[in-house]
Amino acid sequence: NAGVTQTPKFQVLKTGQSMTLQCAQDMNHNSMYWYRQDPGMGLRLIYYSASEGTTDKGEVPNGYNVSRLNKREFSLRLESAAPSQTSVYFCASSEWGGRGAYEQYFGPGTRLTVT
Amino acid sequence: QQQVKQSPQSLIVQKGGIPIINCAYENTAFDYFPWYQQFPGKGPALLIAIRPDVSEKKEGRFTISFNKSAKQFSLHIMDSQPGDSATYFCAANYASGGYQKVTFGTGTKLQVIP
């Protein structure tokens, strides 16, 4: 049981390049999330997917797109990377509804640098 | 607009000391207040959580104190150990349908000196 896995762990991009961050969970959770973590800013929600087939914008969605490929996988795409997107990106998952919805399980993160 | 304010930004204590991290919130719709612990290079992990109908919760050496009228809550770490050195985030949840909207504080980097 790996929990939440993310690839890659590290990535350096040049301004204007594109890339996709991958996330997968093996806990049979319905809900999945993408956050970015910046110094002094805490964790900010980019997009979330309440269940397979649905996605919604979070607090800071500009410059990002997401795909909920199936119940296990939720990817984050940067179409044209900008230096402001330099950050650590975390994927998380949780159950949908009930007491299990309260706890989010986080992956190990992807450290992205855009030059 | 930051809805959960956390302080201090960093904290250094001696082994055995009792670090205290404080958080304040504004939205009275929040109904669940978790603390997450994050070690370097890892993702955050749930440490302890409290609901607003209780004033205190203890789990091992970790205690949350909750003051509903002041809209404040805090984390106390008893008999702190070097292994507790990590970044701690408070958070506040409220339900939006079956989805939990979570707002995180800005984090406190704790260092426990042997």
PDB file of N, CA, C and O in Angstrom, chain B residues 3 11 16 54 64 67 96 111 113:
ATOM      1  N   GLN B   3      -7.611  33.229   5.829  1.00  0.00           N
ATOM      2  CA  GLN B   3      -8.668  33.006   6.796  1.00  0.00           C
ATOM      3  C   GLN B   3      -8.173  32.326   8.061  1.00  0.00           C
ATOM      4  O   GLN B   3      -8.907  32.264   9.040  1.00  0.00           O
ATOM      5  N   LEU B  11      10.232  28.593  15.566  1.00  0.00           N
ATOM      6  CA  LEU B  11      10.298  28.399  17.011  1.00  0.00           C
ATOM      7  C   LEU B  11      11.458  27.466  17.314  1.00  0.00           C
ATOM      8  O   LEU B  11      11.603  26.420  16.659  1.00  0.00           O
ATOM      9  N   GLY B  16      12.665  18.765  25.870  1.00  0.00           N
ATOM     10  CA  GLY B  16      11.889  18.767  27.100  1.00  0.00           C
ATOM     11  C   GLY B  16      10.993  19.982  27.261  1.00  0.00           C
ATOM     12  O   GLY B  16      10.094  19.988  28.104  1.00  0.00           O
ATOM     13  N   VAL B  54     -15.545  20.728  21.656  1.00  0.00           N
ATOM     14  CA  VAL B  54     -14.688  20.393  22.797  1.00  0.00           C
ATOM     15  C   VAL B  54     -13.615  21.458  22.940  1.00  0.00           C
ATOM     16  O   VAL B  54     -13.270  22.134  21.973  1.00  0.00           O
ATOM     17  N   ILE B  64      -4.298  19.837  21.651  1.00  0.00           N
ATOM     18  CA  ILE B  64      -4.925  21.007  21.037  1.00  0.00           C
ATOM     19  C   ILE B  64      -5.813  21.658  22.095  1.00  0.00           C
ATOM     20  O   ILE B  64      -6.630  20.991  22.741  1.00  0.00           O
ATOM     21  N   ASN B  67     -10.544  27.567  21.739  1.00  0.00           N
ATOM     22  CA  ASN B  67     -11.358  28.614  22.341  1.00  0.00           C
ATOM     23  C   ASN B  67     -12.329  29.120  21.287  1.00  0.00           C
ATOM     24  O   ASN B  67     -11.980  29.942  20.443  1.00  0.00           O
ATOM     25  N   SER B  96     -18.597  21.306   2.149  1.00  0.00           N
ATOM     26  CA  SER B  96     -19.292  21.878   0.991  1.00  0.00           C
ATOM     27  C   SER B  96     -19.807  20.702   0.178  1.00  0.00           C
ATOM     28  O   SER B  96     -19.102  20.172  -0.678  1.00  0.00           O
ATOM     29  N   GLN B 111      12.183  23.798  15.713  1.00  0.00           N
ATOM     30  CA  GLN B 111      13.457  23.116  15.912  1.00  0.00           C
ATOM     31  C   GLN B 111      13.606  22.817  17.393  1.00  0.00           C
ATOM     32  O   GLN B 111      13.520  23.724  18.227  1.00  0.00           O
ATOM     33  N   ILE B 113      16.177  21.535  20.119  1.00  0.00           N
ATOM     34  CA  ILE B 113      17.629  21.375  20.285  1.00  0.00           C
ATOM     35  C   ILE B 113      17.919  20.357  21.384  1.00  0.00           C
ATOM     36  O   ILE B 113      17.335  20.430  22.464  1.00  0.00           O
TER      37      ILE B 113
END
